Structures are given as structure tokens and as C-alpha cells.
Amino acid sequence: IAFTLGNGDLPKAILLAEDATAEIYLHGAHVTSFHRHGWGEMLWMSDESNFRTDRPIRGGVPICWPWFGQPQPELPQHGFARTSQWEVIETKTHADPSLEIALRLTDSEATRQLWPHPFELTMRVIVGRDLTMQLSCLNTGEEPLDAEAALHTYFHVQDIDAVRVAGLEGRSYIDKLDAMQVKPQAGELTIDREVDRIYLETPDAVTIHDGAERRIEIQKSGSLSTVVWNPWIDKSAAMADFPNDGYRTMVCVETTNAADDVRTIQPGEVHTITQSCRCEPATGPADP
Ligand code: BG6
């Protein structure tokens, strides 16, 4: 594990594991790259992203916390974790052999102005054949706290027209583009327009079928909701930090605690949301 300065001179960690390479910015504890050897890049990054301490990075895995979306107009969209400076608290080498890094964010004067709760948030990133991310919130205060969360993962795909998201069939979703109406998901999800949905009561496994070459298996825990987002043409063009054709090679499938999946954490207790993702061949069984 090496530390260096990345884009915008922001500090980042580079994890060179036997099976994969990953990069994590301390700004936002933001994973910007995961490349399993032989499989190409798993995450999508905008080449027009900001790399500034006051802006979120566009692409990779922003951490939305302690809220998802924008509950009130004066609050920052998706919370403050993604624009905070985190500190590295631990690095480890496992026997399997994977590498692990842990980063921490605690409440400060600035966070208490936005959200009046003491907390200790830890992001663990384990880089091996899988990319595993664990976001844990310890309530260090004396009152219960309510928190939403998202591991807002931008997956790189070959061609959005050939993408199918499997595992959400039969679930209901809140359609953020249609007055928050709740609708059923009939079959596998394909994307041919702007999509912005919070799926409810979602299973622990979802698969992104990425054309003829590969699929991405996503496993989660501590989460009962999943967000799927693709901005499509107009929204891509409207976002300054997003390339106009970027929507063709990305899809966000986000492990979340959102909508009715907000978590109440009692004083002294911890809630952890975990997501593991892995590239596999398009057909055939998953690697054990
Ligand atoms: C998604 C939300 O998760 O994130 C969308 O559901 C939002 O509504 C998108 O547009 C991107 O958000 P941001 O703040 O990173 O532009």
C-alpha cells in the first residue's frame, strides 16, 4: 500500500494486491479504481470530475452519508461524508492474499452544524479478487441517531444497450423521476432512458450482465434497499463534471440504506453496510 498525491494534489492510497489494484482518495474515502487483473477496470470514473476538497469526486464509489439525496434544500446533496477529509487508521495484509485499508471520519464543528450527532464512521476497503467495502457507523453520542447511507457505486460497462441488471425482478421501486410513485419491477432491468430508482426490500445478490464478456456480481449486507441510476442523454449534458456520452459506459447500482431502510442506531451501537463486487465471465458459475 503506497500513499501519493492524486489529481488536484489530493492524497490517495494505491493498493497493489496480488489479484487486483485499487485506488482510494482520502477525500471522501472515495474508491476511484478497482482493476482485477485480467478483467479491466470495474469502476467508471468521469474524466471531467472535480478533484477539490469542496466538491465530490464524480465516479468510483462516493459515500452518501448520513442522508441520501437532499432532505432539505439548504443541506448538501447526499450528505457530507463524500466531501470530508478522512484519515487512514489501519492497513493490513491478509493471508488470502488481499490488502485492506481503513479510514475514519468523526464528527467535528463543521459536521455538527449540518447534523447534530456525535459519530465515528469507518470505511474498510479490502482488495483481492473482490472489492469489498464496509461502512460502519458507531453512535458515540447519548441519543439514538437516524442515518441513511449509500455506497454509490459507478460500474463501468461496455455498452449500456447490452446491460441487464438481474435480481431486482418482482421488487417494488420508488421512481424518483415520476413523483416518487411506487412501481413493480417486472423482469430484469434494462436501461434505455434516464433511470433513478430506489428499489425496496432488495435481496443480497444482484448481477450486472455486461454484454458478452463479463458480469459483475454484487453481494450486500446491512442493506435492504438498492438504488439504480443512469442519467441518460439530457442529464449527462447538464452535469458539468460528467462527459456527454458518459451514460453509455456506466450504471450506478448502489447498496443503500435509503427511503424506508433508514437505520436507527442506539448510543454505543454500530450499524455496518457491506458491499462486495466481483467480475466474472459472462456465463458459467461464479469463482468460489
Ligand atoms: C443518485 C440519485 O443516487 O445520485 C440521483 O438517486 C442523483 O437522484 C445521482 O442525481 C447523482 O447525484 P450527485 O449529487 O452525485 O450528482
mmCIF file of C-alpha atoms and ligand atoms in Angstrom:
data_model
loop_
_atom_site.group_PDB
_atom_site.id
_atom_site.type_symbol
_atom_site.label_atom_id
_atom_site.label_comp_id
_atom_site.label_asym_id
_atom_site.label_seq_id
_atom_site.Cartn_x
_atom_site.Cartn_y
_atom_site.Cartn_z
ATOM 1 C CA ILE A 1 0.000 0.000 0.000
ATOM 2 C CA ALA A 2 1.550 3.266 -1.130
ATOM 3 C CA PHE A 3 0.464 6.842 -0.498
ATOM 4 C CA THR A 4 0.847 9.555 -3.072
ATOM 5 C CA LEU A 5 -0.798 12.698 -4.394
ATOM 6 C CA GLY A 6 -3.518 12.111 -6.980
ATOM 7 C CA ASN A 7 -5.470 14.507 -9.171
ATOM 8 C CA GLY A 8 -5.824 18.004 -7.748
ATOM 9 C CA ASP A 9 -2.936 17.096 -5.410
ATOM 10 C CA LEU A 10 -5.390 15.239 -3.188
ATOM 11 C CA PRO A 11 -3.803 12.387 -1.219
ATOM 12 C CA LYS A 12 -4.638 8.856 -2.267
ATOM 13 C CA ALA A 13 -3.692 5.290 -1.371
ATOM 14 C CA ILE A 14 -2.734 2.762 -4.047
ATOM 15 C CA LEU A 15 -3.331 -0.863 -3.126
ATOM 16 C CA LEU A 16 -1.320 -3.296 -5.226
ATOM 17 C CA ALA A 17 -2.696 -6.702 -4.305
ATOM 18 C CA GLU A 18 -1.825 -9.999 -5.966
ATOM 19 C CA ASP A 19 -5.167 -10.219 -7.785
ATOM 20 C CA ALA A 20 -6.121 -6.568 -8.247
ATOM 21 C CA THR A 21 -5.105 -2.934 -7.974
ATOM 22 C CA ALA A 22 -7.240 -0.232 -6.359
ATOM 23 C CA GLU A 23 -7.036 3.464 -5.580
ATOM 24 C CA ILE A 24 -8.713 5.317 -2.741
ATOM 25 C CA TYR A 25 -8.727 9.060 -2.170
ATOM 26 C CA LEU A 26 -8.694 10.232 1.439
ATOM 27 C CA HIS A 27 -11.102 12.976 0.309
ATOM 28 C CA GLY A 28 -14.419 11.209 0.834
ATOM 29 C CA ALA A 29 -12.732 7.804 1.492
ATOM 30 C CA HIS A 30 -13.548 7.529 -2.170
ATOM 31 C CA VAL A 31 -12.586 4.401 -4.123
ATOM 32 C CA THR A 32 -11.817 5.596 -7.659
ATOM 33 C CA SER A 33 -10.421 2.438 -9.247
ATOM 34 C CA PHE A 34 -10.557 -1.339 -8.920
ATOM 35 C CA HIS A 35 -8.837 -3.341 -11.577
ATOM 36 C CA ARG A 36 -8.847 -7.094 -11.160
ATOM 37 C CA HIS A 37 -6.030 -8.461 -13.241
ATOM 38 C CA GLY A 38 -7.348 -9.871 -16.498
ATOM 39 C CA TRP A 39 -10.716 -8.156 -16.145
ATOM 40 C CA GLY A 40 -10.131 -4.491 -16.844
ATOM 41 C CA GLU A 41 -11.489 -1.662 -14.762
ATOM 42 C CA MET A 42 -14.644 -2.443 -12.804
ATOM 43 C CA LEU A 43 -15.479 1.134 -11.801
ATOM 44 C CA TRP A 44 -16.431 4.052 -14.012
ATOM 45 C CA MET A 45 -14.737 7.408 -13.447
ATOM 46 C CA SER A 46 -15.654 10.684 -15.099
ATOM 47 C CA ASP A 47 -12.719 12.249 -16.932
ATOM 48 C CA GLU A 48 -14.338 15.615 -16.153
ATOM 49 C CA SER A 49 -14.519 15.052 -12.404
ATOM 50 C CA ASN A 50 -13.598 17.746 -9.927
ATOM 51 C CA PHE A 51 -10.758 16.892 -7.573
ATOM 52 C CA ARG A 52 -11.322 19.617 -4.999
ATOM 53 C CA THR A 53 -11.810 19.476 -1.271
ATOM 54 C CA ASP A 54 -15.192 21.230 -1.533
ATOM 55 C CA ARG A 55 -16.640 19.002 -4.286
ATOM 56 C CA PRO A 56 -17.419 15.294 -4.534
ATOM 57 C CA ILE A 57 -15.466 13.159 -6.990
ATOM 58 C CA ARG A 58 -17.637 12.009 -9.939
ATOM 59 C CA GLY A 59 -17.399 8.252 -10.455
ATOM 60 C CA GLY A 60 -15.930 5.401 -8.434
ATOM 61 C CA VAL A 61 -17.707 4.925 -5.108
ATOM 62 C CA PRO A 62 -18.911 8.110 -3.402
ATOM 63 C CA ILE A 63 -20.124 7.513 0.147
ATOM 64 C CA CYS A 64 -23.519 9.133 0.674
ATOM 65 C CA TRP A 65 -23.965 9.649 4.410
ATOM 66 C CA PRO A 66 -25.753 10.470 6.744
ATOM 67 C CA TRP A 67 -28.513 11.080 4.253
ATOM 68 C CA PHE A 68 -29.287 10.038 0.718
ATOM 69 C CA GLY A 69 -30.464 12.718 -1.717
ATOM 70 C CA GLN A 70 -31.348 16.112 -0.373
ATOM 71 C CA PRO A 71 -33.836 16.115 2.511
ATOM 72 C CA GLN A 72 -33.806 19.920 2.741
ATOM 73 C CA PRO A 73 -32.669 22.485 0.155
ATOM 74 C CA GLU A 74 -30.019 24.001 2.442
ATOM 75 C CA LEU A 75 -28.337 20.651 3.095
ATOM 76 C CA PRO A 76 -25.680 19.207 0.783
ATOM 77 C CA GLN A 77 -26.965 16.529 -1.604
ATOM 78 C CA HIS A 78 -26.023 13.013 -0.374
ATOM 79 C CA GLY A 79 -24.616 14.250 2.956
ATOM 80 C CA PHE A 80 -21.137 15.382 3.885
ATOM 81 C CA ALA A 81 -19.064 12.170 4.037
ATOM 82 C CA ARG A 82 -18.113 12.402 0.348
ATOM 83 C CA THR A 83 -16.712 15.922 0.740
ATOM 84 C CA SER A 84 -14.940 15.350 4.067
ATOM 85 C CA GLN A 85 -11.281 14.607 4.581
ATOM 86 C CA TRP A 86 -10.896 11.136 6.162
ATOM 87 C CA GLU A 87 -7.845 9.785 7.967
ATOM 88 C CA VAL A 88 -6.204 6.430 7.414
ATOM 89 C CA ILE A 89 -6.302 4.420 10.646
ATOM 90 C CA GLU A 90 -5.105 0.979 9.589
ATOM 91 C CA THR A 91 -3.590 -1.041 6.773
ATOM 92 C CA LYS A 92 -3.375 -4.848 6.730
ATOM 93 C CA THR A 93 -2.198 -7.699 4.551
ATOM 94 C CA HIS A 94 -4.320 -10.852 4.701
ATOM 95 C CA ALA A 95 -3.166 -14.411 4.045
ATOM 96 C CA ASP A 96 -5.678 -14.962 1.188
ATOM 97 C CA PRO A 97 -3.804 -12.618 -0.102
ATOM 98 C CA SER A 98 -5.813 -9.391 -0.048
ATOM 99 C CA LEU A 99 -4.965 -5.912 1.181
ATOM 100 C CA GLU A 100 -7.075 -3.829 3.497
ATOM 101 C CA ILE A 101 -7.189 -0.164 4.362
ATOM 102 C CA ALA A 102 -9.430 1.511 6.928
ATOM 103 C CA LEU A 103 -10.300 5.201 7.006
ATOM 104 C CA ARG A 104 -12.163 7.123 9.668
ATOM 105 C CA LEU A 105 -14.330 10.209 9.904
ATOM 106 C CA THR A 106 -15.561 11.609 13.214
ATOM 107 C CA ASP A 107 -17.892 14.475 13.998
ATOM 108 C CA SER A 108 -16.435 17.967 14.048
ATOM 109 C CA GLU A 109 -17.713 21.505 14.436
ATOM 110 C CA ALA A 110 -18.465 21.513 10.674
ATOM 111 C CA THR A 111 -20.430 18.222 10.702
ATOM 112 C CA ARG A 112 -22.345 19.179 13.869
ATOM 113 C CA GLN A 113 -23.540 22.344 12.142
ATOM 114 C CA LEU A 114 -25.145 20.212 9.445
ATOM 115 C CA TRP A 115 -26.156 17.276 11.637
ATOM 116 C CA PRO A 116 -26.130 17.446 15.417
ATOM 117 C CA HIS A 117 -24.838 13.944 16.223
ATOM 118 C CA PRO A 118 -21.522 12.590 17.508
ATOM 119 C CA PHE A 119 -20.362 9.604 15.420
ATOM 120 C CA GLU A 120 -17.413 7.570 14.321
ATOM 121 C CA LEU A 121 -17.630 6.375 10.731
ATOM 122 C CA THR A 122 -15.197 3.741 9.445
ATOM 123 C CA MET A 123 -14.750 2.712 5.812
ATOM 124 C CA ARG A 124 -12.858 -0.555 5.298
ATOM 125 C CA VAL A 125 -11.814 -1.433 1.779
ATOM 126 C CA ILE A 126 -10.497 -4.926 1.067
ATOM 127 C CA VAL A 127 -8.843 -5.510 -2.282
ATOM 128 C CA GLY A 128 -8.467 -9.075 -3.535
ATOM 129 C CA ARG A 129 -10.402 -10.915 -6.201
ATOM 130 C CA ASP A 130 -13.384 -8.989 -4.831
ATOM 131 C CA LEU A 131 -13.644 -5.345 -3.995
ATOM 132 C CA THR A 132 -15.211 -5.332 -0.533
ATOM 133 C CA MET A 133 -16.331 -2.151 1.183
ATOM 134 C CA GLN A 134 -17.668 -1.953 4.734
ATOM 135 C CA LEU A 135 -19.063 1.285 6.067
ATOM 136 C CA SER A 136 -19.656 1.217 9.838
ATOM 137 C CA CYS A 137 -21.269 3.926 11.904
ATOM 138 C CA LEU A 138 -20.716 3.914 15.661
ATOM 139 C CA ASN A 139 -23.042 6.191 17.575
ATOM 140 C CA THR A 140 -20.709 7.867 20.077
ATOM 141 C CA GLY A 141 -23.458 10.113 21.431
ATOM 142 C CA GLU A 142 -26.109 9.719 24.091
ATOM 143 C CA GLU A 143 -29.178 9.897 21.859
ATOM 144 C CA PRO A 144 -30.285 7.485 19.123
ATOM 145 C CA LEU A 145 -29.449 8.681 15.609
ATOM 146 C CA ASP A 146 -31.089 8.013 12.250
ATOM 147 C CA ALA A 147 -28.812 7.591 9.254
ATOM 148 C CA GLU A 148 -29.206 6.778 5.591
ATOM 149 C CA ALA A 149 -26.212 5.601 3.559
ATOM 150 C CA ALA A 150 -25.154 4.642 0.056
ATOM 151 C CA LEU A 151 -22.111 3.021 -1.448
ATOM 152 C CA HIS A 152 -22.924 4.897 -4.649
ATOM 153 C CA THR A 153 -21.027 2.602 -6.983
ATOM 154 C CA TYR A 154 -20.478 3.659 -10.602
ATOM 155 C CA PHE A 155 -19.833 0.442 -12.531
ATOM 156 C CA HIS A 156 -18.027 0.578 -15.829
ATOM 157 C CA VAL A 157 -19.940 -1.260 -18.585
ATOM 158 C CA GLN A 158 -19.047 -1.909 -22.223
ATOM 159 C CA ASP A 159 -22.300 -0.630 -23.700
ATOM 160 C CA ILE A 160 -25.412 0.373 -21.783
ATOM 161 C CA ASP A 161 -27.651 -1.089 -24.530
ATOM 162 C CA ALA A 162 -26.339 -4.580 -23.703
ATOM 163 C CA VAL A 163 -26.648 -4.275 -19.904
ATOM 164 C CA ARG A 164 -29.155 -6.272 -17.867
ATOM 165 C CA VAL A 165 -29.484 -5.933 -14.109
ATOM 166 C CA ALA A 166 -30.766 -9.164 -12.569
ATOM 167 C CA GLY A 167 -32.006 -9.794 -9.040
ATOM 168 C CA LEU A 168 -34.494 -6.946 -8.708
ATOM 169 C CA GLU A 169 -37.334 -8.746 -10.526
ATOM 170 C CA GLY A 170 -40.565 -8.710 -8.582
ATOM 171 C CA ARG A 171 -39.419 -5.911 -6.234
ATOM 172 C CA SER A 172 -41.056 -2.518 -5.881
ATOM 173 C CA TYR A 173 -39.218 0.683 -6.543
ATOM 174 C CA ILE A 174 -39.728 4.351 -5.823
ATOM 175 C CA ASP A 175 -39.482 6.179 -9.132
ATOM 176 C CA LYS A 176 -37.636 9.433 -8.377
ATOM 177 C CA LEU A 177 -38.447 10.605 -11.918
ATOM 178 C CA ASP A 178 -42.212 10.113 -11.540
ATOM 179 C CA ALA A 179 -43.363 11.862 -8.354
ATOM 180 C CA MET A 180 -41.893 9.136 -6.110
ATOM 181 C CA GLN A 181 -44.551 6.678 -7.248
ATOM 182 C CA VAL A 182 -44.037 3.078 -6.138
ATOM 183 C CA LYS A 183 -43.977 0.674 -9.085
ATOM 184 C CA PRO A 184 -43.290 -3.031 -9.605
ATOM 185 C CA GLN A 185 -40.209 -4.299 -11.465
ATOM 186 C CA ALA A 186 -41.472 -6.939 -13.893
ATOM 187 C CA GLY A 187 -38.381 -8.672 -15.328
ATOM 188 C CA GLU A 188 -34.674 -7.938 -15.465
ATOM 189 C CA LEU A 189 -33.879 -4.254 -15.721
ATOM 190 C CA THR A 190 -32.607 -2.847 -19.000
ATOM 191 C CA ILE A 191 -31.788 0.832 -19.468
ATOM 192 C CA ASP A 192 -32.877 2.869 -22.481
ATOM 193 C CA ARG A 193 -33.720 6.186 -20.787
ATOM 194 C CA GLU A 194 -32.945 8.112 -17.610
ATOM 195 C CA VAL A 195 -33.384 5.825 -14.613
ATOM 196 C CA ASP A 196 -33.389 6.947 -10.971
ATOM 197 C CA ARG A 197 -34.997 4.405 -8.678
ATOM 198 C CA ILE A 198 -34.869 3.244 -5.091
ATOM 199 C CA TYR A 199 -35.655 -0.470 -5.034
ATOM 200 C CA LEU A 200 -37.159 -1.685 -1.778
ATOM 201 C CA GLU A 201 -36.737 -4.959 0.150
ATOM 202 C CA THR A 202 -33.928 -5.987 -2.177
ATOM 203 C CA PRO A 203 -32.095 -9.329 -1.998
ATOM 204 C CA ASP A 204 -28.431 -9.624 -1.009
ATOM 205 C CA ALA A 205 -27.276 -10.549 -4.532
ATOM 206 C CA VAL A 206 -27.664 -8.515 -7.714
ATOM 207 C CA THR A 207 -25.897 -9.181 -11.028
ATOM 208 C CA ILE A 208 -24.993 -6.736 -13.770
ATOM 209 C CA HIS A 209 -24.772 -8.634 -17.060
ATOM 210 C CA ASP A 210 -22.260 -6.578 -19.021
ATOM 211 C CA GLY A 211 -22.550 -7.752 -22.635
ATOM 212 C CA ALA A 212 -20.952 -10.911 -23.954
ATOM 213 C CA GLU A 213 -17.716 -10.672 -21.958
ATOM 214 C CA ARG A 214 -18.380 -10.363 -18.275
ATOM 215 C CA ARG A 215 -20.820 -9.999 -15.478
ATOM 216 C CA ILE A 216 -20.424 -8.235 -12.161
ATOM 217 C CA GLU A 217 -21.709 -9.979 -9.050
ATOM 218 C CA ILE A 218 -22.701 -7.682 -6.192
ATOM 219 C CA GLN A 219 -23.307 -9.034 -2.676
ATOM 220 C CA LYS A 220 -24.500 -6.871 0.164
ATOM 221 C CA SER A 221 -25.430 -6.977 3.824
ATOM 222 C CA GLY A 222 -26.831 -4.476 6.325
ATOM 223 C CA SER A 223 -28.920 -3.035 3.492
ATOM 224 C CA LEU A 224 -32.459 -3.672 2.281
ATOM 225 C CA SER A 225 -32.549 -1.077 -0.489
ATOM 226 C CA THR A 226 -30.742 -0.664 -3.813
ATOM 227 C CA VAL A 227 -30.569 2.428 -6.000
ATOM 228 C CA VAL A 228 -30.153 2.208 -9.770
ATOM 229 C CA TRP A 229 -29.187 5.388 -11.593
ATOM 230 C CA ASN A 230 -28.279 6.297 -15.148
ATOM 231 C CA PRO A 231 -28.584 9.975 -16.159
ATOM 232 C CA TRP A 232 -29.035 9.240 -19.900
ATOM 233 C CA ILE A 233 -28.600 11.987 -22.525
ATOM 234 C CA ASP A 234 -30.051 15.250 -21.179
ATOM 235 C CA LYS A 235 -28.893 14.884 -17.595
ATOM 236 C CA SER A 236 -25.372 13.852 -18.708
ATOM 237 C CA ALA A 237 -25.224 17.013 -20.807
ATOM 238 C CA ALA A 238 -26.486 19.130 -17.901
ATOM 239 C CA MET A 239 -23.841 17.937 -15.416
ATOM 240 C CA ALA A 240 -20.620 19.935 -15.688
ATOM 241 C CA ASP A 241 -18.437 17.138 -14.312
ATOM 242 C CA PHE A 242 -19.896 14.372 -16.473
ATOM 243 C CA PRO A 243 -18.953 13.668 -20.118
ATOM 244 C CA ASN A 244 -21.894 13.970 -22.551
ATOM 245 C CA ASP A 245 -21.563 10.353 -23.681
ATOM 246 C CA GLY A 246 -20.629 9.038 -20.208
ATOM 247 C CA TYR A 247 -24.036 7.468 -19.656
ATOM 248 C CA ARG A 248 -23.247 4.851 -22.322
ATOM 249 C CA THR A 249 -20.471 3.218 -20.307
ATOM 250 C CA MET A 250 -21.744 3.410 -16.731
ATOM 251 C CA VAL A 251 -24.519 2.323 -14.474
ATOM 252 C CA CYS A 252 -24.839 3.024 -10.766
ATOM 253 C CA VAL A 253 -26.075 0.102 -8.687
ATOM 254 C CA GLU A 254 -25.881 1.351 -5.130
ATOM 255 C CA THR A 255 -26.070 -0.604 -1.901
ATOM 256 C CA THR A 256 -28.068 1.694 0.330
ATOM 257 C CA ASN A 257 -29.979 2.403 3.486
ATOM 258 C CA ALA A 258 -32.456 4.727 1.799
ATOM 259 C CA ALA A 259 -36.191 5.543 1.940
ATOM 260 C CA ASP A 260 -37.882 3.093 4.356
ATOM 261 C CA ASP A 261 -34.471 1.496 5.037
ATOM 262 C CA VAL A 262 -33.153 4.371 7.199
ATOM 263 C CA ARG A 263 -31.366 2.918 10.245
ATOM 264 C CA THR A 264 -31.762 3.995 13.847
ATOM 265 C CA ILE A 265 -28.503 3.452 15.729
ATOM 266 C CA GLN A 266 -28.655 3.436 19.519
ATOM 267 C CA PRO A 267 -25.909 5.038 21.662
ATOM 268 C CA GLY A 268 -22.840 2.787 21.697
ATOM 269 C CA GLU A 269 -24.140 0.664 18.818
ATOM 270 C CA VAL A 270 -22.763 0.139 15.335
ATOM 271 C CA HIS A 271 -24.512 -0.344 12.011
ATOM 272 C CA THR A 272 -22.474 -1.737 9.106
ATOM 273 C CA ILE A 273 -23.389 -1.754 5.435
ATOM 274 C CA THR A 274 -21.228 -4.017 3.264
ATOM 275 C CA GLN A 275 -20.864 -4.465 -0.466
ATOM 276 C CA SER A 276 -18.636 -6.928 -2.301
ATOM 277 C CA CYS A 277 -18.317 -6.841 -6.068
ATOM 278 C CA ARG A 278 -16.523 -9.125 -8.452
ATOM 279 C CA CYS A 279 -16.096 -9.528 -12.202
ATOM 280 C CA GLU A 280 -16.889 -12.984 -13.586
ATOM 281 C CA PRO A 281 -17.099 -14.445 -17.083
ATOM 282 C CA ALA A 282 -20.448 -13.661 -18.788
ATOM 283 C CA THR A 283 -21.590 -17.247 -18.421
ATOM 284 C CA GLY A 284 -20.694 -20.080 -16.092
ATOM 285 C CA PRO A 285 -20.512 -20.379 -12.336
ATOM 286 C CA ALA A 286 -19.044 -17.728 -10.060
ATOM 287 C CA ASP A 287 -15.477 -18.204 -8.861
ATOM 288 C CA PRO A 288 -15.595 -19.640 -5.319
HETATM 289 C C1 BG6 B 1 -28.327 9.066 -7.412
HETATM 290 C C2 BG6 B 1 -29.602 9.786 -7.113
HETATM 291 O O1 BG6 B 1 -28.061 8.105 -6.493
HETATM 292 O O2 BG6 B 1 -27.283 10.031 -7.452
HETATM 293 C C3 BG6 B 1 -29.853 10.771 -8.233
HETATM 294 O O3 BG6 B 1 -30.685 8.862 -6.977
HETATM 295 C C4 BG6 B 1 -28.679 11.724 -8.361
HETATM 296 O O4 BG6 B 1 -31.062 11.473 -7.994
HETATM 297 C C5 BG6 B 1 -27.408 10.927 -8.507
HETATM 298 O O5 BG6 B 1 -28.869 12.556 -9.483
HETATM 299 C C6 BG6 B 1 -26.141 11.777 -8.593
HETATM 300 O O6 BG6 B 1 -26.065 12.656 -7.537
HETATM 301 P P1 BG6 B 1 -24.913 13.714 -7.470
HETATM 302 O O7 BG6 B 1 -25.200 14.586 -6.279
HETATM 303 O O8 BG6 B 1 -23.627 12.956 -7.276
HETATM 304 O O9 BG6 B 1 -24.937 14.470 -8.763
#
